[in-house]
PDB file of C-alpha atoms and ligand atoms in Angstrom:
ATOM      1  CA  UNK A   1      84.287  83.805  61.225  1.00 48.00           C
ATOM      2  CA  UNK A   2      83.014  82.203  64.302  1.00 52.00           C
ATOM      3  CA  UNK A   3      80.363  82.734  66.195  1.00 54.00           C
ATOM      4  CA  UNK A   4      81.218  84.782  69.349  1.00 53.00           C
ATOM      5  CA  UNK A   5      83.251  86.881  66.746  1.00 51.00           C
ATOM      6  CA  UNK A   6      80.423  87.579  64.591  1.00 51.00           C
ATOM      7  CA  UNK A   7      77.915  88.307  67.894  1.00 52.00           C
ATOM      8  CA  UNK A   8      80.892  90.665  69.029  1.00 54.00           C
ATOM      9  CA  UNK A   9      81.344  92.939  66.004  1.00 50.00           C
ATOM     10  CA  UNK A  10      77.039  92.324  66.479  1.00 46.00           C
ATOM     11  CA  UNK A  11      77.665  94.227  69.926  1.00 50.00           C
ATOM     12  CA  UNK A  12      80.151  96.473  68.628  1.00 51.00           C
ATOM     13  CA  UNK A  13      78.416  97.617  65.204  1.00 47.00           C
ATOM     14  CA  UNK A  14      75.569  97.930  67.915  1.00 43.00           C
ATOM     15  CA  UNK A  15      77.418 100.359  70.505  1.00 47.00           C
ATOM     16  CA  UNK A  16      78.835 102.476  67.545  1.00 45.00           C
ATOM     17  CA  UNK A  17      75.120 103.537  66.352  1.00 40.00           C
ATOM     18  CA  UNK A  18      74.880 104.848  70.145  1.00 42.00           C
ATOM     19  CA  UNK A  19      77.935 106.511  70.922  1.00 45.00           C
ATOM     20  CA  UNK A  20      79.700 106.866  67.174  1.00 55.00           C
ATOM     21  CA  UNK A  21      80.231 110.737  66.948  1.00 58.00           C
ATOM     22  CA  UNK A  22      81.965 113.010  69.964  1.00 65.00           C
ATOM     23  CA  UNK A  23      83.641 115.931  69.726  1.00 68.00           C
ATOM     24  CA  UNK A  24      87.266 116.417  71.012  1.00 68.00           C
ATOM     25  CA  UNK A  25      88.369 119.735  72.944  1.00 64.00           C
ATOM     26  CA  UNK A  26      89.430 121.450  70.128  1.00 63.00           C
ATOM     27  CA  UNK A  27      86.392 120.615  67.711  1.00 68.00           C
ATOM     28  CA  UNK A  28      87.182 117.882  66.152  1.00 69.00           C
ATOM     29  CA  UNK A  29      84.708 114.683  65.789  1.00 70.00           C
ATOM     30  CA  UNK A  30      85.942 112.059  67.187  1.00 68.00           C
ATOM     31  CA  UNK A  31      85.156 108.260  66.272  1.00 69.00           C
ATOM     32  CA  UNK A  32      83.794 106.622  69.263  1.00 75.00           C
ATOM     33  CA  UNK A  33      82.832 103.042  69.863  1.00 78.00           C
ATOM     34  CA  UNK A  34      83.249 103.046  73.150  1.00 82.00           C
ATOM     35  CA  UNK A  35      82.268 105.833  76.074  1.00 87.00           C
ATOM     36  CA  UNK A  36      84.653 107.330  78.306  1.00 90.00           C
ATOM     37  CA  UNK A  37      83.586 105.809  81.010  1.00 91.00           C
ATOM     38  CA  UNK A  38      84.177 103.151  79.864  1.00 89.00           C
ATOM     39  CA  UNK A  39      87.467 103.391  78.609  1.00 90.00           C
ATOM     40  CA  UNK A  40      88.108 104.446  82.292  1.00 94.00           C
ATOM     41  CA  UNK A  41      86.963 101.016  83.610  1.00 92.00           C
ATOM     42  CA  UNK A  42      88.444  99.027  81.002  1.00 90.00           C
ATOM     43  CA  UNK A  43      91.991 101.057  81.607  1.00 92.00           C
ATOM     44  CA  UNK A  44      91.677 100.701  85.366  1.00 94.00           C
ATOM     45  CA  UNK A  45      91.320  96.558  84.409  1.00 92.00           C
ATOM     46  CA  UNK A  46      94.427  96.840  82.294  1.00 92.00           C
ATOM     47  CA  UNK A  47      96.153  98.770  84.331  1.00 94.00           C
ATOM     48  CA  UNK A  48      95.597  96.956  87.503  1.00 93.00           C
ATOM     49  CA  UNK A  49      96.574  93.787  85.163  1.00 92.00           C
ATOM     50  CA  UNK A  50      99.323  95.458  83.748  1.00 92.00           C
ATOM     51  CA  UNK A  51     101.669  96.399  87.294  1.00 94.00           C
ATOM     52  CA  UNK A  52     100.474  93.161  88.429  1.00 93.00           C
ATOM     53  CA  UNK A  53     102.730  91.518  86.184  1.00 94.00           C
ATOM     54  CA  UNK A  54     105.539  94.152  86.047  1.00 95.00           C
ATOM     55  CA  UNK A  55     105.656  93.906  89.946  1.00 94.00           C
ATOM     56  CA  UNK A  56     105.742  89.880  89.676  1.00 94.00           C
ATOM     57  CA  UNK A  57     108.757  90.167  86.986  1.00 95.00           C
ATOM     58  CA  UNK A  58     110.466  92.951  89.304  1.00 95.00           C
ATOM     59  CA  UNK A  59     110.109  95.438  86.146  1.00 96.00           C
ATOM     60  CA  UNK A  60     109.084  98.655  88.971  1.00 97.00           C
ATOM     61  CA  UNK A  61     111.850 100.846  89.525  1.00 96.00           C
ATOM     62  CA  UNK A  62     112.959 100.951  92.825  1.00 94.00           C
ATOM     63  CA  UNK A  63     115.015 103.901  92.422  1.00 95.00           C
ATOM     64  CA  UNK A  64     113.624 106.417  94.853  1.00 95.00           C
ATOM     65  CA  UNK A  65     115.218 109.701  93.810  1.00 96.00           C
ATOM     66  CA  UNK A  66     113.586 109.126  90.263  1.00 97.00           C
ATOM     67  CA  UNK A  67     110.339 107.534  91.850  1.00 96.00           C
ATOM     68  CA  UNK A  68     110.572 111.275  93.932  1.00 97.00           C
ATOM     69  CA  UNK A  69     111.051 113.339  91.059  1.00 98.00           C
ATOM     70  CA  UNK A  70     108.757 111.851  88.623  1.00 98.00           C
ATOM     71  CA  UNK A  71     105.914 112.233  91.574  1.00 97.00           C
ATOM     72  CA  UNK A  72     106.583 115.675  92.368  1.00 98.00           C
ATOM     73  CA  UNK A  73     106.120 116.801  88.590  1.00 98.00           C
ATOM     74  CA  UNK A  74     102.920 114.946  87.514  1.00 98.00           C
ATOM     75  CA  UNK A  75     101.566 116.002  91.388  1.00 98.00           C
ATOM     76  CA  UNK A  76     102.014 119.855  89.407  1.00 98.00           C
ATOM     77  CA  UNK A  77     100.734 118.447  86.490  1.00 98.00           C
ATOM     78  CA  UNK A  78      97.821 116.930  87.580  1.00 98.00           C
ATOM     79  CA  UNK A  79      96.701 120.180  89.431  1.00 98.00           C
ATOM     80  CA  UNK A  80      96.510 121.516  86.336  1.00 98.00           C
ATOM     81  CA  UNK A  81      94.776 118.815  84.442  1.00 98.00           C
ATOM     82  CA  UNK A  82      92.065 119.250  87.123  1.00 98.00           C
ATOM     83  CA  UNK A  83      91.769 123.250  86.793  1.00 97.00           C
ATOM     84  CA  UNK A  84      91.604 122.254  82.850  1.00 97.00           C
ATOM     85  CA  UNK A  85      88.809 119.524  83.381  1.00 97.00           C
ATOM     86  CA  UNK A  86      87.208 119.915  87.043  1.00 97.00           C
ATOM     87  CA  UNK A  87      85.879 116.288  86.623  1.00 97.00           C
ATOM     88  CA  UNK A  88      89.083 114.757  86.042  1.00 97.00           C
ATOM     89  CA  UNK A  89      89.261 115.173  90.085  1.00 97.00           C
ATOM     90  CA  UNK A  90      87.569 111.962  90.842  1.00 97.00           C
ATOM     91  CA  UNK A  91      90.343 110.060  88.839  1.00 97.00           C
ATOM     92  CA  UNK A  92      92.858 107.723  90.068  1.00 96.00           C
ATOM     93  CA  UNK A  93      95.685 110.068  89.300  1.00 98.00           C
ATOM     94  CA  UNK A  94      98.636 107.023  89.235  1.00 97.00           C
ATOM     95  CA  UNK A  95     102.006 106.851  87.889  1.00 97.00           C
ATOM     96  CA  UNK A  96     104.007 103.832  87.712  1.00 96.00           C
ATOM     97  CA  UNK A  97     107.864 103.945  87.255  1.00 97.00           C
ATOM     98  CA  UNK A  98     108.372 101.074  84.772  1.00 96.00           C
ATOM     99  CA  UNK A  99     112.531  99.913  85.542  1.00 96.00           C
ATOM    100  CA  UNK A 100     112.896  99.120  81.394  1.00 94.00           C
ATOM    101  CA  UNK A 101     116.457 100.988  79.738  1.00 93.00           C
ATOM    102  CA  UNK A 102     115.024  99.527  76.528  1.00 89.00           C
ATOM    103  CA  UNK A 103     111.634 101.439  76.331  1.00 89.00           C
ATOM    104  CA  UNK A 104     111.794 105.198  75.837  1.00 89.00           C
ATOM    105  CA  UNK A 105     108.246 105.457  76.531  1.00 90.00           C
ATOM    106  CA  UNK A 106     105.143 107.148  78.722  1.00 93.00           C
ATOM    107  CA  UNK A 107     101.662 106.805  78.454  1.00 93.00           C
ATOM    108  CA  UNK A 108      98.531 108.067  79.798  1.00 95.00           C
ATOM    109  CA  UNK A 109      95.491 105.737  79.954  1.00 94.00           C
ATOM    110  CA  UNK A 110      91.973 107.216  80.782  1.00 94.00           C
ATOM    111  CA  UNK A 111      91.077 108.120  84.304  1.00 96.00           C
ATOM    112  CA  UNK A 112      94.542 109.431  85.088  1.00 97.00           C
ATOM    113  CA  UNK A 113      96.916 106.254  84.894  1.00 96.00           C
ATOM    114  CA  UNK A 114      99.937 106.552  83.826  1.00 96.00           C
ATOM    115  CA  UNK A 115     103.308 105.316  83.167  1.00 96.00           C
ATOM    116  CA  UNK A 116     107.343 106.476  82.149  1.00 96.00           C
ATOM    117  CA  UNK A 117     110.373 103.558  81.591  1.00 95.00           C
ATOM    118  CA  UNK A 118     113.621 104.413  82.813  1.00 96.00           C
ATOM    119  CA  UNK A 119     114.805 104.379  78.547  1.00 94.00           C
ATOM    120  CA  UNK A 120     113.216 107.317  78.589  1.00 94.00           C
ATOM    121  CA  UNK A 121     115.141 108.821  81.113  1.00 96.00           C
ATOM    122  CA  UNK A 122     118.033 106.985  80.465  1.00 95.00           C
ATOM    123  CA  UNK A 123     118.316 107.694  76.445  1.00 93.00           C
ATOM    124  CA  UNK A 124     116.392 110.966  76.106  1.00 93.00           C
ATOM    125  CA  UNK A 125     117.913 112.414  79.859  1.00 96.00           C
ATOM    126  CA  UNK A 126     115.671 114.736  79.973  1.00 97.00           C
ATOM    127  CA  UNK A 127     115.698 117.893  82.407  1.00 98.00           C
ATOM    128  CA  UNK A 128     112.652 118.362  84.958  1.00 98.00           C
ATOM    129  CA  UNK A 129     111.362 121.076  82.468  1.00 98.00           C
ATOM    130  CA  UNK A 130     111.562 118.567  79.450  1.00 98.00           C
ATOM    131  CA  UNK A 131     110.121 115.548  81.739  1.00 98.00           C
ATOM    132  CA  UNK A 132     107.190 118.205  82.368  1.00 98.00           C
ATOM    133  CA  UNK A 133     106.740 118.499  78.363  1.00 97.00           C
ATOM    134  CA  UNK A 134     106.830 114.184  78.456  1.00 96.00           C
ATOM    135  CA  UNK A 135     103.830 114.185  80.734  1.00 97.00           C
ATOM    136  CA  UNK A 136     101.897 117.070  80.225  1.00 98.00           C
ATOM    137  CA  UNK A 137     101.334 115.311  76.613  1.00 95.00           C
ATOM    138  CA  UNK A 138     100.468 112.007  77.912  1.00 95.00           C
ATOM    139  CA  UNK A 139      98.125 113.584  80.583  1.00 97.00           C
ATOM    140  CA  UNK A 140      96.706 115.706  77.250  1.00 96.00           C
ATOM    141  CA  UNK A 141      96.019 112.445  75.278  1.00 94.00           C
ATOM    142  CA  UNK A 142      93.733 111.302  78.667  1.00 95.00           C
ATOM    143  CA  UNK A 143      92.315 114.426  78.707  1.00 96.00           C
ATOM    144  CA  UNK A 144      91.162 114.746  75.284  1.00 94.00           C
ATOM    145  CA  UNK A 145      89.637 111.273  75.656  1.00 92.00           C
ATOM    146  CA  UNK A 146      92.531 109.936  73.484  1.00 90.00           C
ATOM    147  CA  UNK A 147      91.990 106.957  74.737  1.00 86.00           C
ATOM    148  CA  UNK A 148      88.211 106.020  73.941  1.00 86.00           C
ATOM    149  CA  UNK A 149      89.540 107.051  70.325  1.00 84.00           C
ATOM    150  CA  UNK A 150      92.151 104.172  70.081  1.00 84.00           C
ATOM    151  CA  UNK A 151      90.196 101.777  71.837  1.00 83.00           C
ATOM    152  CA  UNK A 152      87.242 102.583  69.119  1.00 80.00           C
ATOM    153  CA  UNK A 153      90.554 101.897  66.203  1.00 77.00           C
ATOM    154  CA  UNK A 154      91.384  99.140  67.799  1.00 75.00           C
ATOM    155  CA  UNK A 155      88.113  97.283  67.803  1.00 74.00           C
ATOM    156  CA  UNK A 156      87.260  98.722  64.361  1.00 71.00           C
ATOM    157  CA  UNK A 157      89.951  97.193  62.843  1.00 65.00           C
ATOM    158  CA  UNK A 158      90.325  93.774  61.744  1.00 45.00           C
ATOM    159  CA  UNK A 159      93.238  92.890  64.243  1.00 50.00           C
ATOM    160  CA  UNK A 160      91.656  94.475  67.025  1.00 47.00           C
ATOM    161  CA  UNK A 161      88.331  92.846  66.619  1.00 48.00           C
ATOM    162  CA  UNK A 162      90.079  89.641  66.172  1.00 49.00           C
ATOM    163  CA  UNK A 163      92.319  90.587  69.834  1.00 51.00           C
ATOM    164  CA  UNK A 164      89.138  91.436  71.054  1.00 50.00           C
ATOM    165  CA  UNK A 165      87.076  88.491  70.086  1.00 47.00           C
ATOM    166  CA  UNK A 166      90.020  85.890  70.908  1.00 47.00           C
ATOM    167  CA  UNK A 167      90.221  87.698  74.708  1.00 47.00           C
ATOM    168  CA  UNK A 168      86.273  87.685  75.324  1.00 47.00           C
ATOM    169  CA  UNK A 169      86.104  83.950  74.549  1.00 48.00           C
ATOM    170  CA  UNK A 170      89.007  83.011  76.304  1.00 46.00           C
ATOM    171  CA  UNK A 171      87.257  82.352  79.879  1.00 42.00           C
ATOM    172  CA  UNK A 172      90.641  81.985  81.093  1.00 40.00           C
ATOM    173  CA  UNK A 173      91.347  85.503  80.000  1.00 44.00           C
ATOM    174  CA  UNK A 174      91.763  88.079  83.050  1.00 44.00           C
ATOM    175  CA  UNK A 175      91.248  90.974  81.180  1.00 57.00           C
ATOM    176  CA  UNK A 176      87.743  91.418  79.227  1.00 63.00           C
ATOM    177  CA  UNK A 177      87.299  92.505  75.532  1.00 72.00           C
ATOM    178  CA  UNK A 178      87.074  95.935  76.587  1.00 76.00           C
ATOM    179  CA  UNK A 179      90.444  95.935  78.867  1.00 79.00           C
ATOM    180  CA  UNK A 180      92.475  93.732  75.648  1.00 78.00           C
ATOM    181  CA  UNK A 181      91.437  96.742  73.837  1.00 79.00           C
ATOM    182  CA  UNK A 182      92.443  99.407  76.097  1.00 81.00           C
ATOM    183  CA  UNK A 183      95.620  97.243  76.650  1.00 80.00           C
ATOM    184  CA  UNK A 184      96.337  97.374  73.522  1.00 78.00           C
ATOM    185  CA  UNK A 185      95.231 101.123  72.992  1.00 80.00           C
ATOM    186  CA  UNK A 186      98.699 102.300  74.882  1.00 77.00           C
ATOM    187  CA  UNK A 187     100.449 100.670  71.810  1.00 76.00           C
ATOM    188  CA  UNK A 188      98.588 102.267  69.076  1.00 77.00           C
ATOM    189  CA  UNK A 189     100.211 104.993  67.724  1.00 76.00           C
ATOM    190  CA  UNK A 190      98.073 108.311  68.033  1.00 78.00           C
ATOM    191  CA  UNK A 191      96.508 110.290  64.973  1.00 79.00           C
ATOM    192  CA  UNK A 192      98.543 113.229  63.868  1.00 80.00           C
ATOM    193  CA  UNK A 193      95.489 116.022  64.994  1.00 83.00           C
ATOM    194  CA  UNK A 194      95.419 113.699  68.346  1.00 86.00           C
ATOM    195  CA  UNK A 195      99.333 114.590  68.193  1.00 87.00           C
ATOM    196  CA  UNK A 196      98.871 118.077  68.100  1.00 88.00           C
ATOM    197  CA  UNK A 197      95.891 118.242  70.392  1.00 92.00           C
ATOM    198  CA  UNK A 198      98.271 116.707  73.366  1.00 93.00           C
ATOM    199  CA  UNK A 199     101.178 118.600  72.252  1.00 93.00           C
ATOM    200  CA  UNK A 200      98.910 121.770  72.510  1.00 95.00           C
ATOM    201  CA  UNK A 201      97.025 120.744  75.960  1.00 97.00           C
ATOM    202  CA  UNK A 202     101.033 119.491  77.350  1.00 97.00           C
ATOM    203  CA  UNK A 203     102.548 122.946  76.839  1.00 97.00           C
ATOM    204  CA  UNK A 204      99.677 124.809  78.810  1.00 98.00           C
ATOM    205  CA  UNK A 205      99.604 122.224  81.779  1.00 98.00           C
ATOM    206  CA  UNK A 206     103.582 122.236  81.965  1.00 98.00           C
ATOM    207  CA  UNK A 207     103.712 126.181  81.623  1.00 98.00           C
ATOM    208  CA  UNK A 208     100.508 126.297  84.446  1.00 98.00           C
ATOM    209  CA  UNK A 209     102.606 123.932  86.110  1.00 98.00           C
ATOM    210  CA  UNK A 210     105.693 126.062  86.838  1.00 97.00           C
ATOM    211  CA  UNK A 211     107.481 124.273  83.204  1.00 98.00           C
ATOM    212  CA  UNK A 212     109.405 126.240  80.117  1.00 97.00           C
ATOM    213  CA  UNK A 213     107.447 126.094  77.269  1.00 97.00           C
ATOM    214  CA  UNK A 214     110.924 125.966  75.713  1.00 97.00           C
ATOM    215  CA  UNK A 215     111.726 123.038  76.615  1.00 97.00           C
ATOM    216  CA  UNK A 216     108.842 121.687  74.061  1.00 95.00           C
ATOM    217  CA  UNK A 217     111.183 122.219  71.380  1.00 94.00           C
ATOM    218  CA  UNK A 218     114.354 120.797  72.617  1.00 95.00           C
ATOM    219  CA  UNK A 219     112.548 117.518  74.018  1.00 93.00           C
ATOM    220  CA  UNK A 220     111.152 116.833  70.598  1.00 88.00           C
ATOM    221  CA  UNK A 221     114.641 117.367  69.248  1.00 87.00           C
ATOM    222  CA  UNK A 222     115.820 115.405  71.547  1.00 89.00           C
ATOM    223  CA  UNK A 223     113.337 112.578  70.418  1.00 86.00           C
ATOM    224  CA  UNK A 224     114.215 113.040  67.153  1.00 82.00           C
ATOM    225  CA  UNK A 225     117.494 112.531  67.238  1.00 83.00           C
ATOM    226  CA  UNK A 226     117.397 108.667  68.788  1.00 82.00           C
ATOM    227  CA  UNK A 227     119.073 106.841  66.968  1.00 78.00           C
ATOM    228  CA  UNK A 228     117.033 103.808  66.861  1.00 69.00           C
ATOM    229  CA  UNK A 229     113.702 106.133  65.764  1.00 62.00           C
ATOM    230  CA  UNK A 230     111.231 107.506  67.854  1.00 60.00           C
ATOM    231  CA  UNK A 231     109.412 105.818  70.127  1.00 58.00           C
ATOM    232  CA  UNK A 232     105.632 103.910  69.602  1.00 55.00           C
ATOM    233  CA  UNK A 233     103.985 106.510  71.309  1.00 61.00           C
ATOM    234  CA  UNK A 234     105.397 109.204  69.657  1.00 61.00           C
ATOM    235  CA  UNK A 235     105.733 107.647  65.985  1.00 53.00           C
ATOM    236  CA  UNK A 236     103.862 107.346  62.846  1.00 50.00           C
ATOM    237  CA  UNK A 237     101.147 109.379  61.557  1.00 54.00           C
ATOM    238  CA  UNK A 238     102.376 112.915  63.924  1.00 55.00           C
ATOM    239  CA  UNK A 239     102.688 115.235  62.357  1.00 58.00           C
ATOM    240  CA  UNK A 240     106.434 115.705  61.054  1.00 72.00           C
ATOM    241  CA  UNK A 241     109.122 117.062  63.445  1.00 74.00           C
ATOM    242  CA  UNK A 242     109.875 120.158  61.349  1.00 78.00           C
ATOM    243  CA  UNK A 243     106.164 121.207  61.582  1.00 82.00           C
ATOM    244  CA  UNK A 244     105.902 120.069  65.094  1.00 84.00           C
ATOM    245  CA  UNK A 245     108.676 121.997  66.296  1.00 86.00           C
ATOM    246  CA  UNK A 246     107.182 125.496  64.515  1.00 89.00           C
ATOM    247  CA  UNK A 247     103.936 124.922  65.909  1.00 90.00           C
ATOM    248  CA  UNK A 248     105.351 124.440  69.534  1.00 92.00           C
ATOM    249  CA  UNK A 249     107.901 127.394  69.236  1.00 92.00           C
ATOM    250  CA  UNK A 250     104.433 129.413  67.918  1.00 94.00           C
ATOM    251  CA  UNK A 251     103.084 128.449  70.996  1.00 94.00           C
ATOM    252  CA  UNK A 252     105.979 129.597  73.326  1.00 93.00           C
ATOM    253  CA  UNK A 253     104.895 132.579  73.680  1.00 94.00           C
ATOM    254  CA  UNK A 254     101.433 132.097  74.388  1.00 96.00           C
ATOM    255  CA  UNK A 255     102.720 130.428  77.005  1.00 96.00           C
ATOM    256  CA  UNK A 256     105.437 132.470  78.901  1.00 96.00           C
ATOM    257  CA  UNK A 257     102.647 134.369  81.033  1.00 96.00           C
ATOM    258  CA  UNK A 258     101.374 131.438  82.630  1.00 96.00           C
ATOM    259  CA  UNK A 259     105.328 130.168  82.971  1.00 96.00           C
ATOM    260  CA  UNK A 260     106.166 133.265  84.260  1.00 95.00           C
ATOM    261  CA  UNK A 261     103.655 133.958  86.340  1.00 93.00           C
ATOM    262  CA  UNK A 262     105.990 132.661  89.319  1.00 81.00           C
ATOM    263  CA  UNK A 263     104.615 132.156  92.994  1.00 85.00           C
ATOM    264  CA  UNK A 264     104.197 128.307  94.431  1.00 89.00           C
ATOM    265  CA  UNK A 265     102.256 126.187  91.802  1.00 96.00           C
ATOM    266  CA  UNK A 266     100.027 124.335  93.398  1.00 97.00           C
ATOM    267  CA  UNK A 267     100.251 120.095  93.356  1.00 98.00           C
ATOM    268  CA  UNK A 268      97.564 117.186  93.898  1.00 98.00           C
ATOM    269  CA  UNK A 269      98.280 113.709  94.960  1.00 97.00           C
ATOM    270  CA  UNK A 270      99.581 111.218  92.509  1.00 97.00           C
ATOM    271  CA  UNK A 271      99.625 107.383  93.759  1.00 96.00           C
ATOM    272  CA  UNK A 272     103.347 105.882  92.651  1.00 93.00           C
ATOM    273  CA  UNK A 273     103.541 103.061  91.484  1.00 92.00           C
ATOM    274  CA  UNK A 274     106.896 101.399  92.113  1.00 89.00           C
ATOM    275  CA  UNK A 275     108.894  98.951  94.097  1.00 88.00           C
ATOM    276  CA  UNK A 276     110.190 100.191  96.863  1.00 74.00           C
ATOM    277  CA  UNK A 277     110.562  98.386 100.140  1.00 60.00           C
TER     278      UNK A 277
HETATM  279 ZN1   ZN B   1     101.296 111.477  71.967  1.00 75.37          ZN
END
């Protein structure tokens, strides 16, 4: 092990004494290496990095009536996210519209960036209810501080602190340790109670949002049924569809009174990221 790797997991080891133990929204502790704020700044780096490139390889969708609709339901979305968490107003509330058939994917990053392929939309064709039930679980991953929890796995483990380490030496390196890791949180797949948490925090914000908590269910059966697997995001240790499909339908009905509260939801503004023009 070499030395900026060894003064690294120093700093690291070092960072977990002060910030090791948080406590999630619905009571669970949390491991935490890293703070939310920064996981927000290191996101914002990877981000920033991240559409850089996808705009230089012409990988933003420039097709404006999906570029419209995705807007238009995270704007809901986000409204609700706010009412949820007041502080999440001072986020950069983003979305960018990644042009990629192959990827049936969306994420959320801290401080409100986020991102949906066009496999996604293409493969899973989901309706605006269902698309609702897509982000209103990404946006519930951000919101439960999802992210400072992957970052934290992906510096505790070996191949993180190695990613880490190899980035932070690197002087050439644009993005810092702290960025590589929030990079490479967004590919981590998500613990099975981090699962639920942004399956349960998705259904309210979509129902808030105007959304059919019904359509929980069928998206998830819709996932299910790809036939090459389900997607990074929503793989691995979650917990298993048969389970996940009982506990949304549970939650239905909790549900239906905001959903059917009608009148205009209200919507907040959501900077798209795309390529049009
Ligand atoms: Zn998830």
């Amino acid at each position: 092990m070499n030395r900026y790797l060894k003064r690294h997991i120093a700093v690291l080891l070092l960072a977990a004494l002060v910030t090791a133990c948080a406590t999630s929204p619905t009571g669970r502790k949390q491991l935490m290496l890293v703070s939310e704020d920064v996981a927000i700044q290191s996101s914002a780096q990877a981000y920033v990095q991240q559409v850089g490139e996808l705009r230089k390889e012409g990988k933003l969708s420039s097709d404006r009536a999906l570029v419209r609709r995705v807007n238009g339901i995270t704007g809901k979305l986000v409204a609700q996210a706010i009412a949820l968490r007041p502080d999440s107003a001072d986020w950069q509330w983003s979305v960018a519209v990644i042009d990629d058939p192959e990827t049936v994917n969306a994420w959320c990053m801290a401080g409100g960036r986020m991102a949906i392929y066009s496999g996604l939309i293409q493969q899973i064709d989901p309706t605006d209810d269902e698309l609702a039930q897509v982000m209103g679980h990404e946006i519930g991953h951000a919101l439960a501080n999802h992210t400072a929890e992957k970052m934290s796995v992906a510096m505790a483990t070996s191949i993180g602190v190695a990613t880490v380490g190899v980035a932070s030496e690197n002087k050439g390196a644009a993005m810092t340790g702290a960025a590589a890791a929030a990079a490479l949180a967004v590919t981590l797949p998500n613990s099975r109670t981090a699962e639920t948490e942004a399956d349960r925090i998705g259904i309210e914000l979509a129902a808030k949002a105007g959304y059919d908590p019904a359509a929980a269910v069928t998206l998830w059966r819709k996932m299910n049924s790809l036939p090459g697997g389900q997607p990074p995001e929503f793989l691995s240790t979650h917990p298993n569809p048969a389970n996940r499909e009982k506990t949304l339908a549970a939650l239905g009905p909790q549900m239906d009174p905001y959903f059917e509260a009608g009148g205009a939801r209200p919507t907040h503004p959501v900077e798209t990221v795309a390529a049009l023009d």
